[in-house]
Coordinates of C-alpha atoms and ligand atoms in Angstrom, one line a residue:
M2 CA -3.5 5.4 -25.0
V3 CA -0.2 3.7 -24.2
D4 CA 2.4 3.2 -26.9
P5 CA 2.2 -0.2 -28.4
Q6 CA 5.8 -0.5 -29.1
A7 CA 6.7 0.7 -25.5
L8 CA 4.3 -2.0 -24.3
A9 CA 5.7 -4.4 -26.7
A10 CA 9.3 -3.8 -25.3
V11 CA 8.4 -3.9 -21.9
R12 CA 6.3 -7.3 -22.6
R13 CA 9.7 -8.8 -23.8
A14 CA 12.0 -7.5 -20.9
L15 CA 9.3 -9.3 -18.4
E16 CA 9.2 -12.5 -20.1
E17 CA 13.2 -12.5 -20.2
A18 CA 13.5 -11.4 -16.5
Q19 CA 14.3 -14.1 -13.9
R20 CA 13.0 -11.8 -11.3
V21 CA 10.3 -9.0 -11.4
A22 CA 9.1 -7.0 -8.8
V23 CA 6.4 -4.4 -8.6
L24 CA 5.7 -1.6 -6.2
T25 CA 2.0 -0.5 -6.0
G26 CA 0.4 2.8 -4.5
A27 CA -3.1 4.0 -4.2
G28 CA -3.5 4.1 -8.0
M29 CA -3.4 0.5 -8.2
S30 CA -6.8 0.2 -6.4
A31 CA -8.4 3.4 -7.7
E32 CA -10.2 1.5 -10.2
S33 CA -11.7 -1.0 -7.7
G34 CA -13.2 2.2 -6.0
I35 CA -10.7 2.9 -3.4
P36 CA -10.0 6.6 -3.4
T37 CA -6.2 7.3 -3.5
F38 CA -4.5 8.8 -0.3
R39 CA -5.0 12.1 -1.0
D40 CA -8.5 11.8 -2.5
A41 CA -9.5 9.8 0.4
L42 CA -9.9 13.2 2.3
T43 CA -12.9 14.1 0.4
G44 CA -16.6 15.3 1.6
L45 CA -16.8 15.5 5.4
W46 CA -13.1 14.7 5.8
S47 CA -11.6 17.3 3.5
R48 CA -11.4 19.9 6.3
F49 CA -8.5 17.5 7.9
D50 CA -4.9 17.3 7.0
P51 CA -3.8 13.6 6.5
E52 CA -1.4 13.9 9.4
D53 CA -4.3 14.9 11.7
L54 CA -5.9 11.5 10.7
A55 CA -3.1 9.3 10.1
S56 CA -0.7 9.8 12.8
E57 CA -0.5 8.8 16.4
Q58 CA -0.6 12.3 17.3
G59 CA -3.8 12.8 15.6
F60 CA -5.1 9.6 17.1
R61 CA -4.4 10.5 20.6
A62 CA -6.1 14.0 20.4
D63 CA -9.2 12.6 19.0
P64 CA -9.3 8.8 19.0
A65 CA -12.9 8.4 18.0
R66 CA -12.4 10.8 15.1
V67 CA -9.6 8.9 13.6
W68 CA -11.2 5.7 14.5
D69 CA -14.3 6.9 12.6
W70 CA -12.4 7.8 9.6
Y71 CA -10.5 4.4 9.5
A72 CA -14.0 2.8 10.0
Q73 CA -15.5 4.6 6.8
R74 CA -12.2 3.3 5.0
R75 CA -12.4 -0.2 6.2
D76 CA -16.0 -0.3 4.8
G77 CA -14.9 0.8 1.6
V78 CA -12.3 -1.8 1.4
R79 CA -14.5 -4.6 2.6
R80 CA -17.1 -3.4 -0.7
A81 CA -14.0 -3.1 -3.2
R82 CA -13.3 -6.0 -5.5
P83 CA -9.9 -6.8 -7.0
N84 CA -9.7 -5.1 -10.5
A85 CA -8.3 -6.6 -13.7
G86 CA -4.9 -5.1 -13.0
H87 CA -4.9 -6.9 -9.6
E88 CA -6.2 -10.3 -11.5
A89 CA -3.6 -9.9 -14.3
L90 CA -0.7 -9.2 -11.8
A91 CA -1.7 -12.4 -9.6
A92 CA -2.1 -14.6 -12.6
W93 CA 1.3 -13.5 -14.0
G94 CA 2.7 -14.3 -10.7
R95 CA 0.8 -17.6 -10.3
A96 CA 2.0 -18.8 -13.7
R97 CA 5.7 -17.9 -12.8
P98 CA 6.4 -19.4 -9.0
G99 CA 9.2 -17.3 -7.2
R100 CA 10.0 -14.8 -10.1
L101 CA 7.6 -12.2 -9.0
C102 CA 7.3 -10.1 -5.7
V103 CA 4.8 -7.3 -5.0
V104 CA 5.5 -4.8 -2.8
T105 CA 2.6 -2.6 -1.9
Q106 CA 2.1 0.7 -0.1
N107 CA -1.7 -0.1 0.0
V108 CA -3.2 -0.9 3.3
D109 CA -6.2 -2.8 1.4
D110 CA -6.3 -6.6 0.6
L111 CA -7.2 -6.6 -3.0
H112 CA -3.6 -7.8 -4.1
Q113 CA -4.2 -10.8 -1.5
R114 CA -7.8 -11.3 -2.7
A115 CA -6.7 -11.5 -6.4
G116 CA -4.7 -14.6 -5.3
Q117 CA -1.2 -12.7 -5.6
P118 CA 1.3 -15.6 -4.3
E119 CA 3.8 -12.8 -2.6
V120 CA 2.9 -9.4 -1.0
V121 CA 5.1 -7.4 1.0
R122 CA 3.2 -4.8 2.7
L123 CA 5.4 -1.6 3.7
H124 CA 2.4 0.5 5.4
G125 CA 0.5 -2.4 7.2
D126 CA -3.0 -3.7 7.1
I127 CA -6.2 -1.5 7.4
L128 CA -8.3 -4.4 8.3
A129 CA -6.2 -5.4 11.5
D130 CA -6.1 -3.9 14.9
R131 CA -3.2 -3.5 17.4
W132 CA -2.8 -1.9 20.7
L133 CA -1.6 1.8 20.9
D134 CA 0.6 1.2 23.7
G135 CA 3.2 -1.6 23.8
A136 CA 3.1 -1.4 27.5
A137 CA 1.8 -4.8 29.0
C138 CA -1.5 -4.3 31.0
R139 CA -0.7 -4.3 34.7
E140 CA -3.7 -6.6 35.7
R141 CA -3.1 -9.2 33.2
P142 CA -0.1 -10.5 31.4
R143 CA -1.3 -8.5 28.6
C144 CA -4.0 -6.3 27.2
D145 CA -6.3 -8.9 25.5
A146 CA -8.2 -8.3 22.5
A147 CA -11.1 -10.4 23.6
S148 CA -11.2 -8.1 26.9
A149 CA -11.5 -5.0 24.9
A150 CA -14.2 -3.0 25.7
A151 CA -16.5 -2.1 23.0
G152 CA -16.2 1.9 21.9
R153 CA -14.9 4.0 19.2
P154 CA -12.2 3.0 19.7
P155 CA -12.2 -0.3 21.8
R156 CA -9.9 -0.1 24.7
C157 CA -8.7 -2.3 27.5
A158 CA -11.1 -2.9 30.4
Q159 CA -8.0 -3.3 32.8
C160 CA -5.8 -0.5 31.9
G161 CA -7.3 1.9 29.6
N162 CA -4.9 0.9 26.6
L163 CA -6.6 1.9 23.0
V164 CA -6.9 -0.3 19.9
R165 CA -5.6 1.4 16.7
P166 CA -5.5 0.3 13.0
A167 CA -2.6 -2.1 12.4
V168 CA -1.3 0.6 9.7
V169 CA 2.0 2.4 9.7
W170 CA 1.3 6.3 10.3
F171 CA 3.2 9.5 9.3
G172 CA 6.2 9.5 11.4
E173 CA 6.3 5.9 12.2
M174 CA 9.1 3.3 11.2
L175 CA 8.0 0.9 8.4
P176 CA 8.1 -2.7 9.6
A177 CA 11.8 -3.7 9.2
A178 CA 11.4 -7.2 7.8
A179 CA 8.9 -5.9 5.1
L180 CA 11.4 -3.3 4.2
Q181 CA 14.4 -5.3 4.2
R182 CA 12.5 -7.9 1.6
A183 CA 11.3 -4.7 -0.5
Q184 CA 15.3 -3.6 -0.9
E185 CA 16.2 -7.2 -1.4
A186 CA 13.3 -7.4 -4.5
A187 CA 14.3 -4.3 -5.9
A188 CA 18.0 -4.9 -6.1
E189 CA 17.7 -8.4 -7.3
C190 CA 15.2 -7.7 -10.1
Q191 CA 15.8 -7.2 -13.6
V192 CA 12.5 -5.4 -14.2
L193 CA 10.9 -3.3 -11.6
L194 CA 7.1 -2.1 -12.3
V195 CA 6.2 0.9 -10.5
V196 CA 2.2 1.0 -10.7
G197 CA -0.1 3.8 -9.2
T198 CA 2.1 5.8 -6.8
S199 CA 3.2 9.5 -6.6
G200 CA 6.4 8.6 -5.2
A201 CA 6.0 11.2 -2.7
V202 CA 6.4 9.2 0.5
W203 CA 10.0 7.6 1.7
P204 CA 11.2 5.1 1.8
A205 CA 9.1 3.1 -0.6
A206 CA 9.8 5.7 -3.3
G207 CA 13.3 5.0 -3.1
L208 CA 13.0 1.5 -4.1
A209 CA 12.8 2.8 -8.2
S210 CA 16.5 4.4 -7.7
L211 CA 17.4 1.2 -5.8
A212 CA 16.4 -1.1 -8.4
R213 CA 17.9 1.4 -11.2
R214 CA 21.2 1.6 -9.3
S215 CA 21.1 -2.2 -9.2
G216 CA 20.7 -2.4 -13.1
A217 CA 17.2 -3.1 -13.5
R218 CA 14.7 -1.8 -15.9
V219 CA 12.4 0.5 -14.1
V220 CA 9.0 1.1 -15.7
I221 CA 6.2 3.4 -14.5
V222 CA 2.7 2.8 -14.9
N223 CA 0.6 5.7 -14.1
P224 CA -2.0 8.2 -15.7
H225 CA -0.2 11.4 -14.5
E226 CA 3.5 12.5 -13.8
S227 CA 5.0 11.6 -10.3
E228 CA 7.9 12.3 -8.4
I229 CA 9.9 9.6 -9.4
D230 CA 9.2 9.4 -13.4
A231 CA 13.0 10.5 -13.6
E232 CA 13.9 7.1 -12.4
A233 CA 12.1 5.2 -15.1
H234 CA 13.5 3.9 -18.5
V235 CA 9.8 3.6 -19.8
V236 CA 6.7 5.5 -18.5
L237 CA 3.5 4.0 -19.7
R238 CA 1.0 6.7 -19.6
G239 CA -2.3 4.6 -18.4
T240 CA -4.1 3.2 -15.7
A241 CA -3.6 -0.1 -13.8
A242 CA -6.6 -1.8 -14.6
T243 CA -6.1 -1.3 -18.3
T244 CA -2.4 -1.4 -18.7
L245 CA -1.5 -4.2 -16.6
P246 CA -3.8 -6.7 -18.3
A247 CA -2.2 -5.4 -21.6
L248 CA 1.3 -5.7 -20.5
L249 CA 0.8 -9.1 -18.5
G250 CA -2.1 -11.0 -20.1
Ligands
APR322 N1 -4.3 3.5 -12.2 C1 -3.0 3.7 -12.0 N2 -2.5 5.1 -11.3 C2 -3.6 6.0 -10.7 C3 -4.7 5.6 -10.9 C4 -5.0 4.4 -11.8 N3 -6.2 4.1 -12.1 N4 -5.4 6.6 -10.4 C5 -4.4 7.4 -9.9 N5 -3.1 7.1 -10.0 C6 -1.9 7.4 -9.4 C7 -2.0 9.1 -9.3 O1 -1.6 9.6 -10.5 C8 -0.8 9.1 -8.1 O2 0.3 9.1 -8.8 O3 -2.0 6.9 -8.6 C9 -1.0 7.7 -7.5 C10 -1.6 8.0 -6.0 O4 -0.7 8.7 -5.4 P1 -1.0 8.9 -3.8 O5 -2.7 9.2 -3.6 O6 -0.1 9.8 -3.2 O7 -1.0 7.6 -3.3 P2 0.5 6.7 -2.8 O8 1.5 7.2 -3.8 O9 0.3 5.5 -2.7 O10 1.1 7.3 -1.3 C11 2.0 6.7 -1.1 O11 1.8 8.0 1.3 O12 0.0 8.6 2.3 C12 0.8 8.0 2.3 O13 0.7 5.7 3.5 C13 0.1 6.6 2.2 O14 0.6 4.6 1.2 C14 0.5 5.8 1.0 C15 1.8 6.8 0.6

């Protein structure tokens, strides 16, 4: 149960803040039925290491296996619905134009489907595709998605380039513009809410210390301990779908 006094104090800080930033992780979507990243390797996938599936090396080693894992995760995202936490965050943002920036590590589209005005995607979009090799297709000005030959994964019929999910894999750089916008939001906000992340993956996890160093109040919403709890002024030990409506409702 979240401490009511702590909740009231954070509510006041949010209302007084000119700018609020939110960093969300997989826990934000857990109550929508999307397993957190480390939980996602359940069942038949449990024998794989995440880096065997969420890396370019793993994809090149066995494109069909990685493609099938993402196909299963994509089905889960399409079946999922935004939860009360997504809805509360989106309603708060819509009522305060320009004051809330949501930065997410999640590759699902639940913030967007809840109607969140501004969402910065640090790790890409699981429902989108891109070509594995940026190299232009020899026979055409570029590999054309429309010409992709069906398959697991689809491939360019001319040059054999493979289609891959448009997500950031282990060892890959984050999209520079998204990271810059996220760092601006963390540096300029008066309150940073960190919801549903283990804080295990950088540079996303570094946004909490950046916000704190810039003078923001850092509030963590997570039912369990995270690796960045020490950066928080307040830790609300609750879930996203119960705590955010209480905080923002
Ligand atoms: N509400 C809030 N938080 C929750 C909930 C919930 N209902 N359920 C679980 N959590 C918390 C867990 O306690 C954990 O701290 O969500 C966090 C999920 O942690 P991870 O699975 O590590 O997910 P995340 O922090 O988003 O991972 C960061 O690492 O694996 C890569 O690219 C991947 O974006 C991912 C990144």
